[in-house]
Coordinates of C-alpha atoms in Angstrom, one line a residue:
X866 CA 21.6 4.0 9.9
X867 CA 21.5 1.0 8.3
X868 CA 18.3 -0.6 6.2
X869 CA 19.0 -3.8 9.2
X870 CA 19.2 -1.1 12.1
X871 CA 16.0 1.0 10.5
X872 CA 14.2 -2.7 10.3
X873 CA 15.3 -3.3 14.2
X874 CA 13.9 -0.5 15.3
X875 CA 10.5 -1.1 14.1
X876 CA 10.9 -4.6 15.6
X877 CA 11.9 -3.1 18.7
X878 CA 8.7 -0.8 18.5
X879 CA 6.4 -3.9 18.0
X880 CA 7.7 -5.5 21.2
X881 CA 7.3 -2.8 22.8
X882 CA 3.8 -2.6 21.6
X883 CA 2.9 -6.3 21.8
X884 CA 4.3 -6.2 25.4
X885 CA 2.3 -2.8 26.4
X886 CA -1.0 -3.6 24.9
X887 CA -2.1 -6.4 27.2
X888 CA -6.5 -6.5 26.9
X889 CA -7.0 -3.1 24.9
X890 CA -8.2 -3.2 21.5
X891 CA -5.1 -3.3 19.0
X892 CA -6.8 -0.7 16.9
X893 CA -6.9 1.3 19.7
X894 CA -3.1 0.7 20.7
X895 CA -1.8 1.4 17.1
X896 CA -3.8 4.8 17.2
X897 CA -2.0 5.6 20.5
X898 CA 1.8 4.4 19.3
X899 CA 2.0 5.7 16.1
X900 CA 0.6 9.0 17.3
X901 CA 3.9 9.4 19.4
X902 CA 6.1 7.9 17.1
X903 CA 4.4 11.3 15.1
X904 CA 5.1 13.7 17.9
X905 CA 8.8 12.5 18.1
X906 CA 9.6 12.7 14.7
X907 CA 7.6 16.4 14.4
X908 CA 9.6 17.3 17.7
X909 CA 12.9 15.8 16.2
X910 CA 12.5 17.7 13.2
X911 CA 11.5 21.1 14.7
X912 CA 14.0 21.3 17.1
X913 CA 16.9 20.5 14.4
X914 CA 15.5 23.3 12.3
X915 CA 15.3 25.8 15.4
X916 CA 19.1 25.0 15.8
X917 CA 19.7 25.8 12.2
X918 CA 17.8 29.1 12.2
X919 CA 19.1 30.0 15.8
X920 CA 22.5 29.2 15.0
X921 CA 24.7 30.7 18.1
X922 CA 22.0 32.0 20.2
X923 CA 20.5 28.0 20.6
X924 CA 21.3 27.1 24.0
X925 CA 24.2 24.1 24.3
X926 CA 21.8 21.3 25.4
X927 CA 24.4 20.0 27.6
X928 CA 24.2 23.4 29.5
X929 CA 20.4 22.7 30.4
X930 CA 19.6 21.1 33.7
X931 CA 16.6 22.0 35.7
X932 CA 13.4 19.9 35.1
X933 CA 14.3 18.3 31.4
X934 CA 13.6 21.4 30.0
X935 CA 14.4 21.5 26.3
X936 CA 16.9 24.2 24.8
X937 CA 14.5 25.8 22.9
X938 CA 12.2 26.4 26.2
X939 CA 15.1 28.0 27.7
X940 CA 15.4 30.0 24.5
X941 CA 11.6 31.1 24.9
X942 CA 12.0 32.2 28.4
X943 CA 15.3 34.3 28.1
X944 CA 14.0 36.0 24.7
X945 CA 10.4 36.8 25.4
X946 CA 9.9 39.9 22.8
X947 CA 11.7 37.5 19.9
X948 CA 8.9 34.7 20.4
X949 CA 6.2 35.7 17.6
X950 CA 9.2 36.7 15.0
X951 CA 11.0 33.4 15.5
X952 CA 7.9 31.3 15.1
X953 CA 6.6 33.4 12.0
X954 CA 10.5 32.4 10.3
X955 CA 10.2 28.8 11.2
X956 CA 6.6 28.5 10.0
X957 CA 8.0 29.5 6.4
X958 CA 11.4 27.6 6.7
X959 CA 10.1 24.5 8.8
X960 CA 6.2 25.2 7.9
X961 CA 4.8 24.6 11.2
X962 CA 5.5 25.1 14.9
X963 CA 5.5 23.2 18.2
X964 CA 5.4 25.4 21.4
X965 CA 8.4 23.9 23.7
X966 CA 6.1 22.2 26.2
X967 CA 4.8 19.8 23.5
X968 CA 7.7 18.7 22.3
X969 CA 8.5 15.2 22.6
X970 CA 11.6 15.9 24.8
X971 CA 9.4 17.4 28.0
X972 CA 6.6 14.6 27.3
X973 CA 9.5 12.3 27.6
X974 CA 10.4 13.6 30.7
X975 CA 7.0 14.1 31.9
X976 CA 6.4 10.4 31.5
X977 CA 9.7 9.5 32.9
X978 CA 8.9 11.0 36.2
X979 CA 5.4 9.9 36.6
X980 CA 4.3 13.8 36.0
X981 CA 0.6 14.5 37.0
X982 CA -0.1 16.5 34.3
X983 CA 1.8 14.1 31.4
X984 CA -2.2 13.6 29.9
X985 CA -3.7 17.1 30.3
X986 CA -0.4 18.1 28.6
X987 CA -0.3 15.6 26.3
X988 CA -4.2 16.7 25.0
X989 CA -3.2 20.2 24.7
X990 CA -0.3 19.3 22.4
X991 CA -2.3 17.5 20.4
X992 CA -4.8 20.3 19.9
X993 CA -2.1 22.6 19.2
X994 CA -0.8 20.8 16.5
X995 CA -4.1 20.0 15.0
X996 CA -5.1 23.9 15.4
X997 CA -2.2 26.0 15.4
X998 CA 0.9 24.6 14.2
X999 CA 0.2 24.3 10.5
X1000 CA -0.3 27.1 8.1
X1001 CA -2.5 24.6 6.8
X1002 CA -4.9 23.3 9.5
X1003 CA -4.6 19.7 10.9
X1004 CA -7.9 19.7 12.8
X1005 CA -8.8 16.4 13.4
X1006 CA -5.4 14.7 13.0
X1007 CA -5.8 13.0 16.7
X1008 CA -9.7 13.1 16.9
X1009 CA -9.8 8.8 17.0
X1010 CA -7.0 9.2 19.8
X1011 CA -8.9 9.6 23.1
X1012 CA -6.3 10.1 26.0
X1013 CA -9.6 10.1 28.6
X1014 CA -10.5 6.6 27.2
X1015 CA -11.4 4.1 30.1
X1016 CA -9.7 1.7 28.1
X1017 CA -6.1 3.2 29.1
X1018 CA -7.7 3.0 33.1
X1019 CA -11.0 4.0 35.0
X1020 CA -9.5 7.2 36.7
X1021 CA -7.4 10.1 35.7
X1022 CA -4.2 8.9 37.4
X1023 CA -4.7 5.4 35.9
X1024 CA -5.0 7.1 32.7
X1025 CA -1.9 9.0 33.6
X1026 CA -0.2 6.2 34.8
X1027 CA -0.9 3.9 31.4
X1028 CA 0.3 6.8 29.3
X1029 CA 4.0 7.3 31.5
X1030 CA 4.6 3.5 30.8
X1031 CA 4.1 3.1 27.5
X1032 CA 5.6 6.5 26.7
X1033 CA 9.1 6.0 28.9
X1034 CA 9.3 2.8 27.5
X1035 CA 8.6 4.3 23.4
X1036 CA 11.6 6.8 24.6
X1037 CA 13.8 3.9 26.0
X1038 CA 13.2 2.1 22.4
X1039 CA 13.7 5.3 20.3
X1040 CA 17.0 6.3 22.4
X1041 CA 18.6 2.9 21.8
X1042 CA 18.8 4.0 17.8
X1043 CA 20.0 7.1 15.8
X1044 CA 16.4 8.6 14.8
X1045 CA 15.7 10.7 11.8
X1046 CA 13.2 11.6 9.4
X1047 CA 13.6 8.8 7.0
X1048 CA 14.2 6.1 10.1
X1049 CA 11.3 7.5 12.1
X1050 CA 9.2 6.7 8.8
X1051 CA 10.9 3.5 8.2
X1052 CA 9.7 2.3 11.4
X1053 CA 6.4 3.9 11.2
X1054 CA 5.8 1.9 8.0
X1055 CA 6.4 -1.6 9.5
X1056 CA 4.6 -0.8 12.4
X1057 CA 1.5 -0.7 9.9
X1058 CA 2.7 -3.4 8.6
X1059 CA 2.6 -5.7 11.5
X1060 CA -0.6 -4.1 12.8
X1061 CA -2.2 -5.2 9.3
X1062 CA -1.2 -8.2 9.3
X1063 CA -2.6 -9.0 12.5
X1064 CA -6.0 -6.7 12.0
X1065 CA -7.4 -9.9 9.5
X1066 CA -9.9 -8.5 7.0
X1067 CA -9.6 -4.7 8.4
X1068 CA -6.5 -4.7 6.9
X1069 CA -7.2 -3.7 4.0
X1070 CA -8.6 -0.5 4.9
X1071 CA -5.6 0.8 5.6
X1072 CA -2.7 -0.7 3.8
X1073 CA -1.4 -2.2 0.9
X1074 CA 1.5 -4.7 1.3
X1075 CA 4.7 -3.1 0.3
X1076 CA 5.4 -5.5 -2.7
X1077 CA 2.1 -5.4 -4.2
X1078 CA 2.6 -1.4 -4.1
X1079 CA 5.7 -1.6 -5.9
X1080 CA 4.7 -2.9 -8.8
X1081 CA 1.9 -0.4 -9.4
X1082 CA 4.4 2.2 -8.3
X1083 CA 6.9 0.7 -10.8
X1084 CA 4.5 0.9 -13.3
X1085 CA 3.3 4.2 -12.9
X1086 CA 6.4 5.7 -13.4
X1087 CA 7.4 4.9 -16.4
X1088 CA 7.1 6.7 -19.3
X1089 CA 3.5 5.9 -20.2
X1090 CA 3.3 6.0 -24.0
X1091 CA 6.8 4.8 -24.1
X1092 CA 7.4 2.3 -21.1
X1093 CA 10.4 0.9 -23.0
X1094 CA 12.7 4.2 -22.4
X1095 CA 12.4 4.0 -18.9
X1096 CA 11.1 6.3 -15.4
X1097 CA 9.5 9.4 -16.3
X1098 CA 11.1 12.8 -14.8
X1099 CA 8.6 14.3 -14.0
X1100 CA 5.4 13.6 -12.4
X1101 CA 3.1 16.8 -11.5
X1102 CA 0.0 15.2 -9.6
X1103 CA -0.7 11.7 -8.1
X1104 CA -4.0 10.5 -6.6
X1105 CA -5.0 8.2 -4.9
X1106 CA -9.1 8.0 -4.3
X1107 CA -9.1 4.9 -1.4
X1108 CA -5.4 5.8 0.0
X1109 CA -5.7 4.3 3.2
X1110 CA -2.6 5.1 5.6
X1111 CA -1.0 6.3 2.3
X1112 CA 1.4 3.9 2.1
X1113 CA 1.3 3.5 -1.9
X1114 CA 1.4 7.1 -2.3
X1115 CA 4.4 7.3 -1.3
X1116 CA 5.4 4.5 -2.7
X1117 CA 5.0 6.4 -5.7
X1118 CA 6.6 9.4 -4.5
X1119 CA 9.9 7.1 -3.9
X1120 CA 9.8 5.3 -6.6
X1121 CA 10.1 8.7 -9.0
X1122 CA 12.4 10.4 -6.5
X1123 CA 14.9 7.5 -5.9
X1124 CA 14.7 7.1 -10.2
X1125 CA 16.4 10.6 -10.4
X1126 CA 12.9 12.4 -11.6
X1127 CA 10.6 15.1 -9.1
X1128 CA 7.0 14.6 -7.8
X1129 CA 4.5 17.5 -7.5
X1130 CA 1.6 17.3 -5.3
X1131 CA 0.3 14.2 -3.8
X1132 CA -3.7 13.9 -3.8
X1133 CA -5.3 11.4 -1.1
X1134 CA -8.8 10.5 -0.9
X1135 CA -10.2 8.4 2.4
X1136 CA -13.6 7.2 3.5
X1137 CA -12.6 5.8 7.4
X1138 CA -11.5 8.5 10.0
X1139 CA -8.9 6.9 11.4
X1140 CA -7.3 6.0 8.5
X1141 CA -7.6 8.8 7.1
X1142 CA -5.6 10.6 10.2
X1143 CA -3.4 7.9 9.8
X1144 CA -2.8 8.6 6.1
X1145 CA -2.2 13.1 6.9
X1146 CA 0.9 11.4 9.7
X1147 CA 2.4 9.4 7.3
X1148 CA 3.0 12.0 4.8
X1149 CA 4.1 14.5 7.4
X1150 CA 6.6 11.5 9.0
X1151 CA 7.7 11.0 5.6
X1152 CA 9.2 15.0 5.0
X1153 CA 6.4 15.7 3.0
X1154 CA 5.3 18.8 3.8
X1155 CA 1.8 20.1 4.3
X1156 CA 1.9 22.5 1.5
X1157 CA 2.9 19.0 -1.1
X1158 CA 0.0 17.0 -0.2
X1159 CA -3.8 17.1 0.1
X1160 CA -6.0 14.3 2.0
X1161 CA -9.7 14.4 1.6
X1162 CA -12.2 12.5 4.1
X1163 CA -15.1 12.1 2.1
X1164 CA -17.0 8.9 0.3
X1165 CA -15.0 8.1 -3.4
X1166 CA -18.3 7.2 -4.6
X1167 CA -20.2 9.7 -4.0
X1168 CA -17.7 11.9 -5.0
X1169 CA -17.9 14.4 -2.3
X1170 CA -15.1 16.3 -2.9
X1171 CA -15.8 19.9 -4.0
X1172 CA -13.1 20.2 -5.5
X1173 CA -13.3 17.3 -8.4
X1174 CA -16.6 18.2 -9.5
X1175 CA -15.6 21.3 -11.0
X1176 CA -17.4 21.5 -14.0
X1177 CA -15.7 23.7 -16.4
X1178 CA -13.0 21.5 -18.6
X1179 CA -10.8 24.2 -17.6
X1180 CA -10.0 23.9 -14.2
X1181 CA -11.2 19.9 -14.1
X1182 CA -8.7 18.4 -12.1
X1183 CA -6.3 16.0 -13.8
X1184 CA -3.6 13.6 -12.9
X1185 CA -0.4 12.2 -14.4
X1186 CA -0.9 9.2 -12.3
X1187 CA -3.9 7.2 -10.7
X1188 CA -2.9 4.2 -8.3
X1189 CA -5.7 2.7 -5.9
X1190 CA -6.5 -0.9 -4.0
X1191 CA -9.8 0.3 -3.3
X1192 CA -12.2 -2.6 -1.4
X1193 CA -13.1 -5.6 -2.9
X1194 CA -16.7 -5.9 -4.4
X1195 CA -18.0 -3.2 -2.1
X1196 CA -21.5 -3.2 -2.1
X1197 CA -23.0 0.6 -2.7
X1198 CA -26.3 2.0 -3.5
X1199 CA -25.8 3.9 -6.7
X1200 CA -28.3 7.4 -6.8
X1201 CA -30.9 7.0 -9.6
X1202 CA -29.0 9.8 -11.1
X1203 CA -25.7 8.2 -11.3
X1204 CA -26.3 7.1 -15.4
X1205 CA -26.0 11.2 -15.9
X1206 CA -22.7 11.6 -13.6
X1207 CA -20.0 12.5 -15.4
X1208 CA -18.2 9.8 -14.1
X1209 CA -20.2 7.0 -15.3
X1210 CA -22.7 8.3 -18.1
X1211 CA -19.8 7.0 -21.1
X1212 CA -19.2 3.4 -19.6
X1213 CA -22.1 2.6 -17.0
X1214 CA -22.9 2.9 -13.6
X1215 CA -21.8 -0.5 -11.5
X1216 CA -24.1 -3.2 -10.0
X1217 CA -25.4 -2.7 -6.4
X1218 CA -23.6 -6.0 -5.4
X1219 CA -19.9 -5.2 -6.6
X1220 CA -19.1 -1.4 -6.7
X1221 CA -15.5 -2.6 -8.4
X1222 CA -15.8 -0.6 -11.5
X1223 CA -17.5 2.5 -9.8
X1224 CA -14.0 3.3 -8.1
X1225 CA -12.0 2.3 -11.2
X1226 CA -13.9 4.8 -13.5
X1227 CA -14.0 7.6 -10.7
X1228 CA -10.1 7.1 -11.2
X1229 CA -10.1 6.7 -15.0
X1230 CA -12.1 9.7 -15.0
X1231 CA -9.4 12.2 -13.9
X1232 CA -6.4 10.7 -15.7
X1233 CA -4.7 13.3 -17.6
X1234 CA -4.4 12.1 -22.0
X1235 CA -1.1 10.8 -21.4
X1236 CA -1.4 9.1 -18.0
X1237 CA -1.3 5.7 -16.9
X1238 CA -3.7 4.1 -13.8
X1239 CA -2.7 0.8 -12.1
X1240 CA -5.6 -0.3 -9.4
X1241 CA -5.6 -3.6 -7.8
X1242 CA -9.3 -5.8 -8.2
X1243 CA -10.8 -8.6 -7.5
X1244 CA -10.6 -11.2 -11.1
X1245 CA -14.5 -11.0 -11.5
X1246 CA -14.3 -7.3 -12.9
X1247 CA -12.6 -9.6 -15.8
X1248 CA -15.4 -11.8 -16.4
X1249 CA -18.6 -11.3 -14.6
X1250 CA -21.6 -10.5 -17.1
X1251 CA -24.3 -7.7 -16.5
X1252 CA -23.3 -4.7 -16.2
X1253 CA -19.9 -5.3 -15.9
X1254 CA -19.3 -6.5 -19.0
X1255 CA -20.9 -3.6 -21.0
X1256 CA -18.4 -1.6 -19.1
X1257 CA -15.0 -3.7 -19.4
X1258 CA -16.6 -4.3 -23.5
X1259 CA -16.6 -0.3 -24.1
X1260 CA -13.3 0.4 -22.1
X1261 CA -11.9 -2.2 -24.5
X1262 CA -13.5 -1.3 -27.6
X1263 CA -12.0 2.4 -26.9
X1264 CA -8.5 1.1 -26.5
X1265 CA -8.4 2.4 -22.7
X1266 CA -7.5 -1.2 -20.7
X1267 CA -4.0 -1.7 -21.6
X1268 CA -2.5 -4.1 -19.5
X1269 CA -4.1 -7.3 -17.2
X1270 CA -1.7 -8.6 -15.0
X1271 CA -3.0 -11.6 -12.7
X1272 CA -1.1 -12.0 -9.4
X1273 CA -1.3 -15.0 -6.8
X1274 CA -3.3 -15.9 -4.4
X1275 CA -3.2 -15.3 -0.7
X1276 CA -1.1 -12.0 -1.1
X1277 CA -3.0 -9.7 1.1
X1278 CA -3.8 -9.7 5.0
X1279 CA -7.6 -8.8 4.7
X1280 CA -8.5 -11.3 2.0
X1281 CA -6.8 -15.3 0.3
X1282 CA -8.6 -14.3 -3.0
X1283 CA -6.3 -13.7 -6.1
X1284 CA -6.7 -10.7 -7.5
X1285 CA -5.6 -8.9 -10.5
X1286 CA -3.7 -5.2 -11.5
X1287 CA -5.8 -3.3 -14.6
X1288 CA -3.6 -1.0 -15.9
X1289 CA -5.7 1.9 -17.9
X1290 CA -4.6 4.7 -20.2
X1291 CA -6.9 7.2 -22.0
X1292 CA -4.3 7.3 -25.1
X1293 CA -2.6 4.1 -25.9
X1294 CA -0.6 3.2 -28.8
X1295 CA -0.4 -0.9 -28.8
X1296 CA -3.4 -2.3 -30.4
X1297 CA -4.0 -5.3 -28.2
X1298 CA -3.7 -6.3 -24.5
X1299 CA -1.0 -7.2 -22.5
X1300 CA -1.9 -10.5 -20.6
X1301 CA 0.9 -11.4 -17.5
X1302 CA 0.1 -14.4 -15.7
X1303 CA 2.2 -14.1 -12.6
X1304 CA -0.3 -16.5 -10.5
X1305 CA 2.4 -19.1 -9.3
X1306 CA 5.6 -17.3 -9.2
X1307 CA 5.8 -16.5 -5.3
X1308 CA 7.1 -17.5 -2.3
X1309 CA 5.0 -19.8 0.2
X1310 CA 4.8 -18.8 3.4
X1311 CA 2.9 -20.2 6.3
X1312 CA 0.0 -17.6 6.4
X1313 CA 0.5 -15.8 3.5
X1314 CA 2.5 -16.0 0.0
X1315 CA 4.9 -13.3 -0.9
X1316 CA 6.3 -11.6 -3.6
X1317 CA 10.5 -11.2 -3.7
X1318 CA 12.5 -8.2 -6.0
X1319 CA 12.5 -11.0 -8.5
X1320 CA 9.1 -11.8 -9.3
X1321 CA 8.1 -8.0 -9.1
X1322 CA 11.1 -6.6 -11.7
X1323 CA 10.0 -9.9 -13.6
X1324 CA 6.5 -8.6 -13.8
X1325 CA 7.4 -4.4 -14.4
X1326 CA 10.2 -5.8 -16.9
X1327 CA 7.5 -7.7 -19.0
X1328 CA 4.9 -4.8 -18.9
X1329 CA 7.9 -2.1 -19.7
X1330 CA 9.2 -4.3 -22.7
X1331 CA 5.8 -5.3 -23.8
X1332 CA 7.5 -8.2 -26.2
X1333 CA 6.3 -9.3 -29.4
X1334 CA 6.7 -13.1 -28.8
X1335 CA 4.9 -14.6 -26.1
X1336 CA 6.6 -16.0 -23.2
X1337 CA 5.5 -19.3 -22.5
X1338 CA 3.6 -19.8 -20.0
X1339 CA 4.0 -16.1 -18.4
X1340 CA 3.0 -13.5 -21.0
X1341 CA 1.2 -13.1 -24.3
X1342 CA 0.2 -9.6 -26.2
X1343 CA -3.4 -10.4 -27.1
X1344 CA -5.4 -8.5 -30.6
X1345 CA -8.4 -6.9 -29.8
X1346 CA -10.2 -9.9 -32.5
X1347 CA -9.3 -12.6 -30.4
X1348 CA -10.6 -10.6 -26.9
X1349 CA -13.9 -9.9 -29.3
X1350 CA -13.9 -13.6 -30.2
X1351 CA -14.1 -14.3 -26.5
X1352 CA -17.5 -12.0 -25.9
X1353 CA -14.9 -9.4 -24.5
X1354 CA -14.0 -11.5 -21.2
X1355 CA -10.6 -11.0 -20.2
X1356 CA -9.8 -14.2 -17.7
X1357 CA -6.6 -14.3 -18.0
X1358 CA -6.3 -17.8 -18.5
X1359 CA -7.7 -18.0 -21.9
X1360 CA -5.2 -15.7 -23.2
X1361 CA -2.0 -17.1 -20.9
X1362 CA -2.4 -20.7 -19.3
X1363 CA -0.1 -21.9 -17.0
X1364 CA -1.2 -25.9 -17.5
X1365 CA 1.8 -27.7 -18.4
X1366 CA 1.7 -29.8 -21.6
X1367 CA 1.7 -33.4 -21.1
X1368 CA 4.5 -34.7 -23.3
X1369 CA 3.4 -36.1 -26.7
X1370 CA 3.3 -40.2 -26.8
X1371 CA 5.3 -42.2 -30.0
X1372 CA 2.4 -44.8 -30.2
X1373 CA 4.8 -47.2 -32.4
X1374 CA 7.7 -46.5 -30.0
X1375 CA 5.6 -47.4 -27.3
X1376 CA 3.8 -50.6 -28.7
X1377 CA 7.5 -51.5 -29.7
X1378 CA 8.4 -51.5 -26.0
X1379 CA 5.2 -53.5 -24.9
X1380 CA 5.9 -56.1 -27.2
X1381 CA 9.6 -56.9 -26.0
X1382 CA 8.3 -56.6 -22.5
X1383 CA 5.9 -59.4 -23.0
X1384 CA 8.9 -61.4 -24.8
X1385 CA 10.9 -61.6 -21.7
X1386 CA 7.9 -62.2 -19.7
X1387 CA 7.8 -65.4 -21.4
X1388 CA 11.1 -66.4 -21.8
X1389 CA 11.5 -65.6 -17.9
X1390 CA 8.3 -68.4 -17.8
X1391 CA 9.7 -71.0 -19.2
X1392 CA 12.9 -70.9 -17.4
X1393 CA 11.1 -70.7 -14.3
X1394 CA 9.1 -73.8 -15.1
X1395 CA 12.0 -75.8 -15.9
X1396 CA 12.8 -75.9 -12.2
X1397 CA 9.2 -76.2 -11.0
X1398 CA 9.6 -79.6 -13.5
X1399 CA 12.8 -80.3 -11.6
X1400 CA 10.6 -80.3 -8.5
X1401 CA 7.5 -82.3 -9.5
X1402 CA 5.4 -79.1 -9.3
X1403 CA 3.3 -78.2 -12.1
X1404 CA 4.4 -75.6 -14.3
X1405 CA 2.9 -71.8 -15.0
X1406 CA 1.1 -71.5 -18.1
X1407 CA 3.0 -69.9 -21.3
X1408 CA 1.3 -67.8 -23.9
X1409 CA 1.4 -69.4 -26.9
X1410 CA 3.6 -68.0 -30.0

């Protein structure tokens, strides 16, 4: 399929959606459509890998008639004894299992004929998956999704009734396209997309706009002492502490793969529910599997994962790479102990009213020596006094903030401000600060600005070759001195102005000019006066020489 047929299909989805949704809550209607845009692709996927281990004894689908039953159900019925052997091989091969009656083929059908019991069977699918499909337990993947909702109708069968629709008409999208696990994800991705951008400041809770995520997953990737020589190979762990629907994750996870190099495990962390069941899909859509990635519901900063306050130095956790877009000025209430976390107790703990350099220490905190962080922030963290500024003065007096890069304005669904990429290492060789002013190279668009492949390899090209000689206008390598001179504030337009230089004026050149100006004014005078004479009218006054 084609990257045009893989962007139709998602477009075909959103009509679909924007057609089906009529008065319910478009929160609640994304919930509901990607959920079985999940179950098709996990179905897809399950039943292409029961074929494979199978082999001859998978019944010819063409041969099964009666009731839309699926192959593999046919498969289960004729080979009763063979059941718990088969599904203890595909939860190693395929590592996880869907019982025939859940798969998306007999909901299909179900839905298709108007079946009474499409919802009750629907529910138990869901808690089958979230229960008993994974080695790895799902619980709570569809906990946000209630199928008894009086928002999909007052009674059962309305319910019912709601559900057959919008499902027959999902399978009447899905069948027009060749599906697979890369498509499904494709059009799960721009289905987040266009829910975002219509969710206004929500959106940021759950995604980050694709361009914007590929230029902190382009710079990421690189070799991080060594940007210069290109992608790294290699990349063990990843982590994201505000991951939302984990869309920049695997941005990351792309970016490394498609650059010829191999990704370890994938670390989430996510505060809101729903996004956070949102986030577990999208890696599962996406062929990660369950034993590749770990998401954690749980409060960044209060860090309430267990498993990243481990004490002992040991068996600290540690990543190669740190990426967030973590909310904007997030107001928090700090403990009174929170000077003495480990997190905080060598920089500071951040202000009540802007918990922006809370979430990028918790990050910086669990960088490995020779990793790199990109996070996305509002542009006060670069000048705002207090207690702020004793942290961005002793993350710059340790050599730890390594590149600022300022982006434009109006780039995100949830918010028009202009905000800024910090990229941090613990070990960096430059001595200075890379300053890249990128604040008017976009395109304009009529509700929001946009970056194209241009300005984002524009902006990765400049932080990779890190020149020597500014570039005007765009770019400037800045000595620790001159940030000191400046009381450590880092706005990025003291260091890289984008003012344009009014053109120097020849004073004598211009004077010149005036001077011959006024000559022919004069001259034009007189000659006009010579007719006015002609007429009997009285002339115009001349200067006198």
């Amino acid at each position: 399929m084609t990257e045009n047929d893989q962007k139709q299909l998602g477009k075909t989805l959103w009509k679909i959606a924007d057609d089906l949704r009529g008065s319910m809550n478009a929160d609640d209607f994304r919930d509901y459509m990607l959920a079985f845009l999940f179950l098709r692709y996990l179905s897809d996927n399950y039943e292409a890998a029961a074929q494979k281990e199978l082999g001859k004894d998978y019944p010819d689908p063409d041969s099964v008639e009666n009731g839309g039953r699926t192959p593999l159900s046919v498969w289960y019925e004729d080979n009763p004894d063979d059941i718990e052997a088969f599904e203890k091989q595909m939860r190693r091969k395929a590592h996880y299992v869907v019982k025939p009656k859940y798969l998306w083929t007999n909901i299909a059908y179900l839905a298709r004929t108007q079946d009474d019991e499409l919802l009750k069977t629907l529910q138990a699918g869901f808690k089958h998956i979230e229960n008993e499909s994974f080695a790895s337990t799902f619980a709570g993947l569809f906990s946000e999704i209630n199928l008894g909702s009086d928002k999909l109708g007052r009674t059962y069968a309305d319910r019912n009734a709601k559900l057959c629709t919008i499902i027959r008409r999902i399978a009447e999208g899905l069948s027009e396209f060749s599906t697979d696990s890369d498509t499904l994800g494709d059009a799960y991705e721009y289905l987040l997309d266009q829910f975002a951008a219509g969710s206004g400041k929500k959106a940021g809770e759950f995604y980050t706009p694709q361009r914007i995520s590929d230029i902190l997953s382009g710079i990421v990737t690189l070799d991080s002492q060594s940007p210069e020589t290109g992608p790294r190979r290699k990349l063990a762990s990843v982590y994201d502490f505000a991951c939302g629907s984990g869309s920049l994750l695997l941005n990351v996870r792309r970016s490394i793969v498609e650059g010829g190099g191999t990704i370890g495990m994938i670390y989430g962390q996510e505060y809101n529910i729903t996004t956070y069941n949102l986030a577990r899909m999208n890696m599962l859509l996406h062929g990660v599997k369950d034993t590749e990635f770990e998401i954690y519901h749980g409060d960044t900063l209060k860090n309430e994962w267990d498993w990243l306050r481990e004490t002992n130095p040991a068996k600290k956790p540690r990543f190669d790479a740190v990426v967030a877009n973590p909310p904007f000025s997030y107001r928090w209430n700090p403990r009174d102990e929170a000077s003495e976390d480990m997190r905080f107790k060598n920089h500071g703990v951040a202000p009540k009213s802007a918990a922006d350099f809370g979430f990028l220490l918790h990050g910086f905190h669990y960088l490995k020596d020779d990793g790199v962080m990109a996070i996305i922030l509002p542009h006060g963290v670069l000048f705002r006094g207090g207690a702020e500024a004793r942290i961005r003065k002793k993350l710059l007096e340790d050599g730890h903030i390594d590149t600022v890069i300022g982006l434009p304005a109006n780039l995100f669904y949830s918010t028009g401000i202009p905000v800024c990429i910090l990229v941090l290492k613990k070990c960096k060789q430059p001595d200075d600060v890379l300053f890249i002013n990128a604040e008017e190279h976009f395109d304009k668009g009529k509700r929001q600005n946009h970056l194209n492949e241009e300005h984002i390899a524009k902006i990765i090209d400049t932080y990779k070759e890190r020149p020597e000689e500014p570039i005007e206008r765009y770019a400037r390598r800045v000595e620790m001195d001159e940030i000191k001179d400046n009381d450590w504030n880092l706005n990025i337009s003291r260091y890289v102005s984008t003012a344009e230089m009014e053109p120097e004026i020849d004073l004598a050149i211009v004077h010149k000019e005036l001077v011959s100006t006024e000559r022919d004014i004069q001259e034009a005078i007189r000659r006009h006066n010579q007719f006015l004479t002609e007429l009997g009218l009285p002339p115009l006054p001349v200067a006198e020489e």
